[in-house]
PDB file of C-alpha atoms in Angstrom:
ATOM      1  CA  UNK A   1       1.627 -21.952   3.243  1.00 58.00           C
ATOM      2  CA  UNK A   2       1.857 -18.192   3.662  1.00 69.00           C
ATOM      3  CA  UNK A   3       3.609 -16.204   6.419  1.00 91.00           C
ATOM      4  CA  UNK A   4       1.833 -13.502   8.300  1.00 95.00           C
ATOM      5  CA  UNK A   5       1.832 -11.719  11.662  1.00 97.00           C
ATOM      6  CA  UNK A   6      -1.176  -9.754  13.099  1.00 98.00           C
ATOM      7  CA  UNK A   7      -1.016  -7.120  15.881  1.00 98.00           C
ATOM      8  CA  UNK A   8      -4.255  -5.417  17.360  1.00 98.00           C
ATOM      9  CA  UNK A   9      -3.587  -2.517  19.769  1.00 98.00           C
ATOM     10  CA  UNK A  10      -4.697  -3.103  23.413  1.00 97.00           C
ATOM     11  CA  UNK A  11      -4.905   0.816  23.615  1.00 97.00           C
ATOM     12  CA  UNK A  12      -8.290   1.922  22.262  1.00 98.00           C
ATOM     13  CA  UNK A  13      -8.739   4.967  19.944  1.00 98.00           C
ATOM     14  CA  UNK A  14      -6.386   6.901  17.874  1.00 98.00           C
ATOM     15  CA  UNK A  15      -2.768   5.843  17.553  1.00 98.00           C
ATOM     16  CA  UNK A  16       0.404   7.179  16.224  1.00 98.00           C
ATOM     17  CA  UNK A  17       1.707   4.419  13.964  1.00 98.00           C
ATOM     18  CA  UNK A  18       5.542   4.267  12.777  1.00 98.00           C
ATOM     19  CA  UNK A  19       6.094   1.767  10.245  1.00 98.00           C
ATOM     20  CA  UNK A  20       9.351   0.654   8.634  1.00 97.00           C
ATOM     21  CA  UNK A  21       9.184  -1.837   5.631  1.00 96.00           C
ATOM     22  CA  UNK A  22      11.639  -2.144   2.872  1.00 91.00           C
ATOM     23  CA  UNK A  23       9.760  -3.278  -0.059  1.00 89.00           C
ATOM     24  CA  UNK A  24       6.051  -4.220  -0.944  1.00 91.00           C
ATOM     25  CA  UNK A  25       2.875  -2.387  -0.531  1.00 95.00           C
ATOM     26  CA  UNK A  26       1.235  -0.588   2.551  1.00 98.00           C
ATOM     27  CA  UNK A  27      -2.489  -0.155   2.596  1.00 98.00           C
ATOM     28  CA  UNK A  28      -3.937   1.951   5.184  1.00 98.00           C
ATOM     29  CA  UNK A  29      -7.607   2.372   5.751  1.00 98.00           C
ATOM     30  CA  UNK A  30      -9.115   4.806   8.415  1.00 98.00           C
ATOM     31  CA  UNK A  31     -12.205   3.427   9.877  1.00 98.00           C
ATOM     32  CA  UNK A  32     -14.350   5.914  12.101  1.00 96.00           C
ATOM     33  CA  UNK A  33     -16.121   2.795  13.600  1.00 98.00           C
ATOM     34  CA  UNK A  34     -12.744   1.132  14.536  1.00 98.00           C
ATOM     35  CA  UNK A  35     -11.970   0.937  18.234  1.00 98.00           C
ATOM     36  CA  UNK A  36      -8.588  -0.649  18.181  1.00 98.00           C
ATOM     37  CA  UNK A  37      -5.904  -0.366  15.400  1.00 98.00           C
ATOM     38  CA  UNK A  38      -5.008  -3.385  13.620  1.00 98.00           C
ATOM     39  CA  UNK A  39      -1.998  -4.127  11.571  1.00 98.00           C
ATOM     40  CA  UNK A  40      -1.444  -7.286   9.407  1.00 98.00           C
ATOM     41  CA  UNK A  41       2.066  -8.102   7.639  1.00 97.00           C
ATOM     42  CA  UNK A  42       1.886 -10.989   5.256  1.00 96.00           C
ATOM     43  CA  UNK A  43       3.456 -12.596   2.034  1.00 93.00           C
ATOM     44  CA  UNK A  44       2.409 -15.685  -0.113  1.00 90.00           C
ATOM     45  CA  UNK A  45       5.997 -16.746  -0.040  1.00 85.00           C
ATOM     46  CA  UNK A  46       6.166 -19.827   2.032  1.00 85.00           C
ATOM     47  CA  UNK A  47      10.070 -19.579   2.615  1.00 84.00           C
ATOM     48  CA  UNK A  48      12.914 -17.641   1.633  1.00 82.00           C
ATOM     49  CA  UNK A  49      14.148 -14.142   2.638  1.00 84.00           C
ATOM     50  CA  UNK A  50      10.507 -12.429   2.138  1.00 88.00           C
ATOM     51  CA  UNK A  51       8.994 -15.047   4.612  1.00 90.00           C
ATOM     52  CA  UNK A  52      11.941 -14.661   6.952  1.00 91.00           C
ATOM     53  CA  UNK A  53      11.404 -10.970   7.138  1.00 92.00           C
ATOM     54  CA  UNK A  54       7.811 -11.399   7.925  1.00 94.00           C
ATOM     55  CA  UNK A  55       8.564 -14.015  10.639  1.00 94.00           C
ATOM     56  CA  UNK A  56      11.372 -11.825  12.168  1.00 95.00           C
ATOM     57  CA  UNK A  57       9.282  -8.611  12.231  1.00 96.00           C
ATOM     58  CA  UNK A  58       8.508  -6.819  15.421  1.00 97.00           C
ATOM     59  CA  UNK A  59       5.680  -4.959  16.954  1.00 98.00           C
ATOM     60  CA  UNK A  60       6.273  -2.412  19.787  1.00 98.00           C
ATOM     61  CA  UNK A  61       3.385  -0.910  21.422  1.00 98.00           C
ATOM     62  CA  UNK A  62       3.673   1.895  24.030  1.00 98.00           C
ATOM     63  CA  UNK A  63       0.624   3.631  25.107  1.00 97.00           C
ATOM     64  CA  UNK A  64      -0.939   5.247  21.862  1.00 98.00           C
ATOM     65  CA  UNK A  65       2.142   4.653  19.971  1.00 98.00           C
ATOM     66  CA  UNK A  66       2.978   1.533  17.800  1.00 98.00           C
ATOM     67  CA  UNK A  67       6.277   0.794  15.992  1.00 98.00           C
ATOM     68  CA  UNK A  68       6.173  -1.800  13.304  1.00 98.00           C
ATOM     69  CA  UNK A  69       9.700  -2.840  12.091  1.00 97.00           C
ATOM     70  CA  UNK A  70       9.949  -5.234   9.124  1.00 96.00           C
ATOM     71  CA  UNK A  71      13.604  -6.245   8.504  1.00 92.00           C
ATOM     72  CA  UNK A  72      15.041  -5.653   5.102  1.00 84.00           C
ATOM     73  CA  UNK A  73      13.667  -8.438   3.097  1.00 64.00           C
ATOM     74  CA  UNK A  74      16.639  -8.902   0.785  1.00 51.00           C
ATOM     75  CA  UNK A  75      13.646  -9.858  -1.958  1.00 42.00           C
ATOM     76  CA  UNK A  76      14.922 -13.046  -3.658  1.00 38.00           C
ATOM     77  CA  UNK A  77      14.569 -12.945  -7.289  1.00 37.00           C
ATOM     78  CA  UNK A  78      14.292  -9.295  -7.746  1.00 39.00           C
ATOM     79  CA  UNK A  79      16.788  -7.202  -9.518  1.00 40.00           C
ATOM     80  CA  UNK A  80      16.838  -3.456  -8.962  1.00 41.00           C
ATOM     81  CA  UNK A  81      18.837  -1.057 -10.952  1.00 41.00           C
ATOM     82  CA  UNK A  82      19.744   2.600 -10.552  1.00 39.00           C
ATOM     83  CA  UNK A  83      21.816   4.325 -12.993  1.00 37.00           C
ATOM     84  CA  UNK A  84      22.438   7.321 -15.410  1.00 37.00           C
ATOM     85  CA  UNK A  85      21.220   6.570 -18.696  1.00 37.00           C
ATOM     86  CA  UNK A  86      23.941   5.583 -21.045  1.00 41.00           C
ATOM     87  CA  UNK A  87      26.218   4.058 -18.330  1.00 38.00           C
ATOM     88  CA  UNK A  88      28.480   1.162 -19.079  1.00 37.00           C
ATOM     89  CA  UNK A  89      28.167  -2.162 -17.356  1.00 36.00           C
ATOM     90  CA  UNK A  90      30.356  -2.127 -14.492  1.00 34.00           C
ATOM     91  CA  UNK A  91      31.034   1.624 -14.363  1.00 31.00           C
ATOM     92  CA  UNK A  92      30.090   3.883 -11.174  1.00 29.00           C
ATOM     93  CA  UNK A  93      27.363   5.559 -12.728  1.00 32.00           C
ATOM     94  CA  UNK A  94      24.763   2.931 -12.085  1.00 36.00           C
ATOM     95  CA  UNK A  95      24.464  -0.667 -10.341  1.00 39.00           C
ATOM     96  CA  UNK A  96      22.587  -3.797 -10.689  1.00 43.00           C
ATOM     97  CA  UNK A  97      21.975  -5.292  -7.324  1.00 42.00           C
ATOM     98  CA  UNK A  98      20.930  -8.810  -6.676  1.00 41.00           C
ATOM     99  CA  UNK A  99      19.132  -8.029  -3.537  1.00 39.00           C
ATOM    100  CA  UNK A 100      19.086 -11.746  -2.174  1.00 39.00           C
ATOM    101  CA  UNK A 101      18.877 -15.102  -3.150  1.00 37.00           C
ATOM    102  CA  UNK A 102      17.575 -15.967  -6.757  1.00 40.00           C
ATOM    103  CA  UNK A 103      15.117 -18.491  -5.573  1.00 39.00           C
ATOM    104  CA  UNK A 104      12.412 -18.959  -8.132  1.00 41.00           C
ATOM    105  CA  UNK A 105      14.510 -16.921 -10.879  1.00 43.00           C
ATOM    106  CA  UNK A 106      16.830 -17.966 -13.685  1.00 44.00           C
ATOM    107  CA  UNK A 107      19.712 -15.767 -14.110  1.00 48.00           C
ATOM    108  CA  UNK A 108      22.061 -15.929 -17.046  1.00 50.00           C
ATOM    109  CA  UNK A 109      25.439 -13.968 -17.446  1.00 52.00           C
ATOM    110  CA  UNK A 110      27.301 -14.295 -20.855  1.00 52.00           C
ATOM    111  CA  UNK A 111      30.174 -12.128 -20.674  1.00 54.00           C
ATOM    112  CA  UNK A 112      28.699  -8.617 -20.996  1.00 64.00           C
ATOM    113  CA  UNK A 113      25.044  -9.603 -21.206  1.00 67.00           C
ATOM    114  CA  UNK A 114      22.582 -10.261 -18.621  1.00 66.00           C
ATOM    115  CA  UNK A 115      19.236 -11.884 -18.479  1.00 64.00           C
ATOM    116  CA  UNK A 116      16.699 -12.470 -15.607  1.00 58.00           C
ATOM    117  CA  UNK A 117      13.935 -14.911 -16.392  1.00 50.00           C
ATOM    118  CA  UNK A 118      14.285 -14.615 -20.045  1.00 57.00           C
ATOM    119  CA  UNK A 119      14.408 -10.694 -19.932  1.00 62.00           C
ATOM    120  CA  UNK A 120      17.719  -9.040 -21.171  1.00 71.00           C
ATOM    121  CA  UNK A 121      18.864  -6.441 -18.593  1.00 70.00           C
ATOM    122  CA  UNK A 122      22.283  -5.837 -19.981  1.00 73.00           C
ATOM    123  CA  UNK A 123      23.417  -6.145 -23.550  1.00 75.00           C
ATOM    124  CA  UNK A 124      26.950  -5.822 -24.709  1.00 72.00           C
ATOM    125  CA  UNK A 125      27.796  -4.179 -21.406  1.00 66.00           C
ATOM    126  CA  UNK A 126      25.089  -1.535 -21.598  1.00 70.00           C
ATOM    127  CA  UNK A 127      21.854  -1.478 -19.353  1.00 68.00           C
ATOM    128  CA  UNK A 128      18.991  -1.476 -21.780  1.00 74.00           C
ATOM    129  CA  UNK A 129      16.263  -1.710 -19.089  1.00 68.00           C
ATOM    130  CA  UNK A 130      14.420   1.493 -18.076  1.00 61.00           C
ATOM    131  CA  UNK A 131      15.644   3.334 -15.129  1.00 53.00           C
ATOM    132  CA  UNK A 132      14.186   1.830 -11.920  1.00 51.00           C
ATOM    133  CA  UNK A 133      13.237  -1.376 -13.436  1.00 54.00           C
ATOM    134  CA  UNK A 134      12.493  -4.138 -10.881  1.00 54.00           C
ATOM    135  CA  UNK A 135      12.456  -7.563 -12.464  1.00 52.00           C
ATOM    136  CA  UNK A 136      10.446 -10.143 -10.329  1.00 48.00           C
ATOM    137  CA  UNK A 137      11.586 -13.785  -9.876  1.00 44.00           C
ATOM    138  CA  UNK A 138       8.580 -15.182  -7.996  1.00 44.00           C
ATOM    139  CA  UNK A 139       9.847 -14.953  -4.552  1.00 54.00           C
ATOM    140  CA  UNK A 140       6.968 -12.932  -3.132  1.00 70.00           C
ATOM    141  CA  UNK A 141       6.425  -9.480  -1.831  1.00 86.00           C
ATOM    142  CA  UNK A 142       5.391  -8.200   1.560  1.00 94.00           C
ATOM    143  CA  UNK A 143       2.096  -6.447   2.114  1.00 96.00           C
ATOM    144  CA  UNK A 144       1.192  -4.500   5.128  1.00 98.00           C
ATOM    145  CA  UNK A 145      -2.578  -3.921   5.682  1.00 98.00           C
ATOM    146  CA  UNK A 146      -3.406  -1.547   8.551  1.00 98.00           C
ATOM    147  CA  UNK A 147      -6.791  -0.460  10.094  1.00 98.00           C
ATOM    148  CA  UNK A 148      -6.670   2.977  11.989  1.00 98.00           C
ATOM    149  CA  UNK A 149      -9.234   4.715  14.038  1.00 98.00           C
ATOM    150  CA  UNK A 150     -10.198   8.145  13.266  1.00 98.00           C
ATOM    151  CA  UNK A 151      -7.779  10.844  14.545  1.00 98.00           C
ATOM    152  CA  UNK A 152      -4.678   8.681  13.960  1.00 98.00           C
ATOM    153  CA  UNK A 153      -1.246   9.684  12.460  1.00 98.00           C
ATOM    154  CA  UNK A 154       1.013   7.691  10.136  1.00 98.00           C
ATOM    155  CA  UNK A 155       4.787   7.535   9.622  1.00 98.00           C
ATOM    156  CA  UNK A 156       6.203   5.261   6.683  1.00 98.00           C
ATOM    157  CA  UNK A 157       9.881   4.738   6.028  1.00 97.00           C
ATOM    158  CA  UNK A 158      10.389   2.560   3.016  1.00 95.00           C
ATOM    159  CA  UNK A 159      12.985   1.691   0.332  1.00 91.00           C
ATOM    160  CA  UNK A 160      10.609   0.551  -2.325  1.00 89.00           C
ATOM    161  CA  UNK A 161       7.104   0.414  -1.117  1.00 91.00           C
ATOM    162  CA  UNK A 162       3.941   1.949  -2.558  1.00 94.00           C
ATOM    163  CA  UNK A 163       1.783   3.318   0.163  1.00 97.00           C
ATOM    164  CA  UNK A 164      -2.093   4.041  -0.033  1.00 98.00           C
ATOM    165  CA  UNK A 165      -4.104   5.666   2.328  1.00 98.00           C
ATOM    166  CA  UNK A 166      -7.864   5.645   2.481  1.00 98.00           C
ATOM    167  CA  UNK A 167      -9.612   8.213   4.985  1.00 98.00           C
ATOM    168  CA  UNK A 168      -8.472  11.060   6.972  1.00 98.00           C
ATOM    169  CA  UNK A 169      -5.417  11.371   9.019  1.00 98.00           C
ATOM    170  CA  UNK A 170      -3.845  13.899  11.465  1.00 98.00           C
ATOM    171  CA  UNK A 171      -0.252  13.596  10.076  1.00 98.00           C
ATOM    172  CA  UNK A 172       1.501  11.550   7.376  1.00 98.00           C
ATOM    173  CA  UNK A 173       5.193  11.484   7.263  1.00 98.00           C
ATOM    174  CA  UNK A 174       6.278   9.557   4.329  1.00 98.00           C
ATOM    175  CA  UNK A 175      10.359   8.931   3.491  1.00 97.00           C
ATOM    176  CA  UNK A 176      10.679   6.612   0.702  1.00 95.00           C
ATOM    177  CA  UNK A 177      13.679   5.986  -1.870  1.00 91.00           C
ATOM    178  CA  UNK A 178      11.341   4.355  -4.786  1.00 90.00           C
ATOM    179  CA  UNK A 179       7.912   4.713  -3.946  1.00 92.00           C
ATOM    180  CA  UNK A 180       4.763   6.720  -4.245  1.00 96.00           C
ATOM    181  CA  UNK A 181       2.205   8.175  -1.745  1.00 98.00           C
ATOM    182  CA  UNK A 182      -1.637   8.167  -2.371  1.00 98.00           C
ATOM    183  CA  UNK A 183      -3.503   9.738   0.624  1.00 98.00           C
ATOM    184  CA  UNK A 184      -6.889  11.263   1.446  1.00 97.00           C
ATOM    185  CA  UNK A 185      -7.224  14.149   3.761  1.00 98.00           C
ATOM    186  CA  UNK A 186      -4.593  15.033   6.067  1.00 98.00           C
ATOM    187  CA  UNK A 187      -3.933  18.185   8.301  1.00 98.00           C
ATOM    188  CA  UNK A 188       0.070  17.848   8.221  1.00 98.00           C
ATOM    189  CA  UNK A 189       1.745  16.038   5.262  1.00 98.00           C
ATOM    190  CA  UNK A 190       5.582  15.818   5.081  1.00 98.00           C
ATOM    191  CA  UNK A 191       6.528  13.576   2.153  1.00 98.00           C
ATOM    192  CA  UNK A 192       9.748  12.901   0.465  1.00 97.00           C
ATOM    193  CA  UNK A 193      10.719  10.423  -2.259  1.00 95.00           C
ATOM    194  CA  UNK A 194      13.324  10.101  -4.618  1.00 92.00           C
ATOM    195  CA  UNK A 195      11.501   8.108  -7.512  1.00 92.00           C
ATOM    196  CA  UNK A 196       7.744   8.438  -6.901  1.00 94.00           C
ATOM    197  CA  UNK A 197       4.741  10.803  -6.801  1.00 96.00           C
ATOM    198  CA  UNK A 198       2.865  12.432  -3.976  1.00 98.00           C
ATOM    199  CA  UNK A 199      -1.069  12.649  -4.196  1.00 98.00           C
ATOM    200  CA  UNK A 200      -3.308  14.001  -1.378  1.00 98.00           C
ATOM    201  CA  UNK A 201      -6.930  14.750  -1.843  1.00 98.00           C
ATOM    202  CA  UNK A 202      -6.536  17.659   0.790  1.00 98.00           C
ATOM    203  CA  UNK A 203      -3.920  19.216   2.910  1.00 98.00           C
ATOM    204  CA  UNK A 204      -5.558  21.257   5.902  1.00 98.00           C
ATOM    205  CA  UNK A 205      -2.426  22.988   7.723  1.00 98.00           C
ATOM    206  CA  UNK A 206       0.847  22.302   6.574  1.00 98.00           C
ATOM    207  CA  UNK A 207       2.534  20.693   3.415  1.00 98.00           C
ATOM    208  CA  UNK A 208       6.080  19.818   2.829  1.00 98.00           C
ATOM    209  CA  UNK A 209       6.576  17.548  -0.212  1.00 98.00           C
ATOM    210  CA  UNK A 210       9.347  16.675  -2.423  1.00 97.00           C
ATOM    211  CA  UNK A 211      10.263  14.300  -5.034  1.00 96.00           C
ATOM    212  CA  UNK A 212      13.352  13.852  -7.470  1.00 93.00           C
ATOM    213  CA  UNK A 213      11.306  11.971 -10.032  1.00 93.00           C
ATOM    214  CA  UNK A 214       7.494  12.255  -9.882  1.00 95.00           C
ATOM    215  CA  UNK A 215       4.725  14.555  -9.797  1.00 97.00           C
ATOM    216  CA  UNK A 216       3.022  16.311  -6.675  1.00 98.00           C
ATOM    217  CA  UNK A 217      -0.719  16.949  -6.807  1.00 98.00           C
ATOM    218  CA  UNK A 218      -2.729  18.228  -3.925  1.00 98.00           C
ATOM    219  CA  UNK A 219      -6.607  18.252  -4.553  1.00 98.00           C
ATOM    220  CA  UNK A 220      -7.606  20.993  -1.905  1.00 98.00           C
ATOM    221  CA  UNK A 221      -4.776  22.831  -0.097  1.00 98.00           C
ATOM    222  CA  UNK A 222      -6.228  24.558   3.014  1.00 98.00           C
ATOM    223  CA  UNK A 223      -3.177  25.064   4.784  1.00 97.00           C
ATOM    224  CA  UNK A 224      -1.085  27.994   6.062  1.00 97.00           C
ATOM    225  CA  UNK A 225       2.295  26.827   4.994  1.00 97.00           C
ATOM    226  CA  UNK A 226       3.174  24.743   1.960  1.00 98.00           C
ATOM    227  CA  UNK A 227       6.150  23.863  -0.177  1.00 98.00           C
ATOM    228  CA  UNK A 228       6.099  21.423  -3.194  1.00 98.00           C
ATOM    229  CA  UNK A 229       9.370  20.513  -4.841  1.00 97.00           C
ATOM    230  CA  UNK A 230      10.162  18.171  -7.773  1.00 96.00           C
ATOM    231  CA  UNK A 231      13.113  17.994 -10.175  1.00 95.00           C
ATOM    232  CA  UNK A 232      11.327  15.940 -12.958  1.00 95.00           C
ATOM    233  CA  UNK A 233       7.617  16.180 -12.671  1.00 95.00           C
ATOM    234  CA  UNK A 234       4.476  18.579 -12.481  1.00 97.00           C
ATOM    235  CA  UNK A 235       3.332  20.178  -9.528  1.00 98.00           C
ATOM    236  CA  UNK A 236      -0.612  20.632  -9.252  1.00 98.00           C
ATOM    237  CA  UNK A 237      -2.148  22.514  -6.411  1.00 98.00           C
ATOM    238  CA  UNK A 238      -5.735  23.645  -5.862  1.00 98.00           C
ATOM    239  CA  UNK A 239      -5.954  26.190  -3.183  1.00 98.00           C
ATOM    240  CA  UNK A 240      -9.115  26.829  -1.371  1.00 98.00           C
ATOM    241  CA  UNK A 241     -10.276  30.381   0.233  1.00 98.00           C
ATOM    242  CA  UNK A 242      -9.430  29.026   3.623  1.00 97.00           C
ATOM    243  CA  UNK A 243      -5.792  28.855   2.915  1.00 98.00           C
ATOM    244  CA  UNK A 244      -3.299  31.724   3.925  1.00 98.00           C
ATOM    245  CA  UNK A 245       0.370  32.443   4.291  1.00 97.00           C
ATOM    246  CA  UNK A 246       3.016  31.323   1.868  1.00 97.00           C
ATOM    247  CA  UNK A 247       2.821  28.603  -0.636  1.00 98.00           C
ATOM    248  CA  UNK A 248       5.937  27.774  -2.823  1.00 98.00           C
ATOM    249  CA  UNK A 249       5.802  25.424  -6.104  1.00 98.00           C
ATOM    250  CA  UNK A 250       8.972  24.494  -7.784  1.00 97.00           C
ATOM    251  CA  UNK A 251      10.227  22.124 -10.566  1.00 96.00           C
ATOM    252  CA  UNK A 252      13.117  22.112 -12.840  1.00 94.00           C
ATOM    253  CA  UNK A 253      11.474  19.887 -15.636  1.00 95.00           C
ATOM    254  CA  UNK A 254       7.738  20.069 -15.606  1.00 96.00           C
ATOM    255  CA  UNK A 255       4.632  22.157 -15.377  1.00 97.00           C
ATOM    256  CA  UNK A 256       3.138  24.187 -12.318  1.00 98.00           C
ATOM    257  CA  UNK A 257      -0.430  24.552 -12.043  1.00 98.00           C
ATOM    258  CA  UNK A 258      -1.770  26.345  -9.011  1.00 98.00           C
ATOM    259  CA  UNK A 259      -5.511  27.400  -8.927  1.00 97.00           C
ATOM    260  CA  UNK A 260      -7.289  29.745  -6.388  1.00 97.00           C
ATOM    261  CA  UNK A 261      -3.893  31.213  -4.924  1.00 97.00           C
ATOM    262  CA  UNK A 262      -4.432  34.865  -5.595  1.00 96.00           C
ATOM    263  CA  UNK A 263      -4.708  35.573  -1.987  1.00 97.00           C
ATOM    264  CA  UNK A 264      -1.544  33.702  -0.978  1.00 98.00           C
ATOM    265  CA  UNK A 265       1.999  34.679  -1.051  1.00 98.00           C
ATOM    266  CA  UNK A 266       2.907  32.736  -3.909  1.00 97.00           C
ATOM    267  CA  UNK A 267       6.260  31.684  -5.296  1.00 97.00           C
ATOM    268  CA  UNK A 268       6.689  29.291  -8.495  1.00 97.00           C
ATOM    269  CA  UNK A 269       9.658  28.361 -10.297  1.00 96.00           C
ATOM    270  CA  UNK A 270      10.353  26.214 -13.218  1.00 95.00           C
ATOM    271  CA  UNK A 271      13.441  25.831 -15.676  1.00 92.00           C
ATOM    272  CA  UNK A 272      11.778  23.637 -18.525  1.00 92.00           C
ATOM    273  CA  UNK A 273       7.967  24.106 -18.345  1.00 93.00           C
ATOM    274  CA  UNK A 274       4.988  26.464 -17.878  1.00 94.00           C
ATOM    275  CA  UNK A 275       3.307  28.128 -15.011  1.00 94.00           C
ATOM    276  CA  UNK A 276      -0.357  28.732 -14.889  1.00 88.00           C
TER     277      UNK A 276
END
């Protein structure tokens, strides 16, 4: 038996949704025919920390504002490690974190070697899994499915959740540690993620996007003020004739492709890469 919670707004029309969820997937669909916003939070896990997180979550509705807060699920059976490549097991340059009970997983630790579900993560004291690796152990994940009326706005705060938005929104504010954003058309986009990419089909007014490891892609930039920054990754922006003002695109390791920006106050910078 799965766990789920559903909330349907009592206020009709566009809303401002503030969503906080640690891990999993967020799927947002903007439906011009929708009268009331609807949020469904669910997991296939019948019990354990993921199911507990769904059961303990809260919906708070005030006027046209809806806050959805899902507790840190402490995902059982998932190992997440972040480290500087070449680090030694136990050093301060990286960590391997068991984010919950290991229900459904088999963990073996033999001195300086660590396996999870038969997959070796640490060998002779050195992490051999790629940076950002997540090894699942069958504990389930949380999925948030959202239906929003036209004209709505969205804010997402997450540690490790991928977010996909289908349709047009007024504003998107996305804050993630590890997670990518894929969005349709938005007037104002503010996105910050450490490990993940940012992609939007169009931005109409303001753009502020940054990521440490990941690409930034804007299909059509119509704005009046824009900034896209990444340390490791490409920046690709197509400006339209209706765009104006200043547009900045910066990366340390990666290429910058800005098209149609001859009429803008354009600033570009890359250390290891090309600009064209």
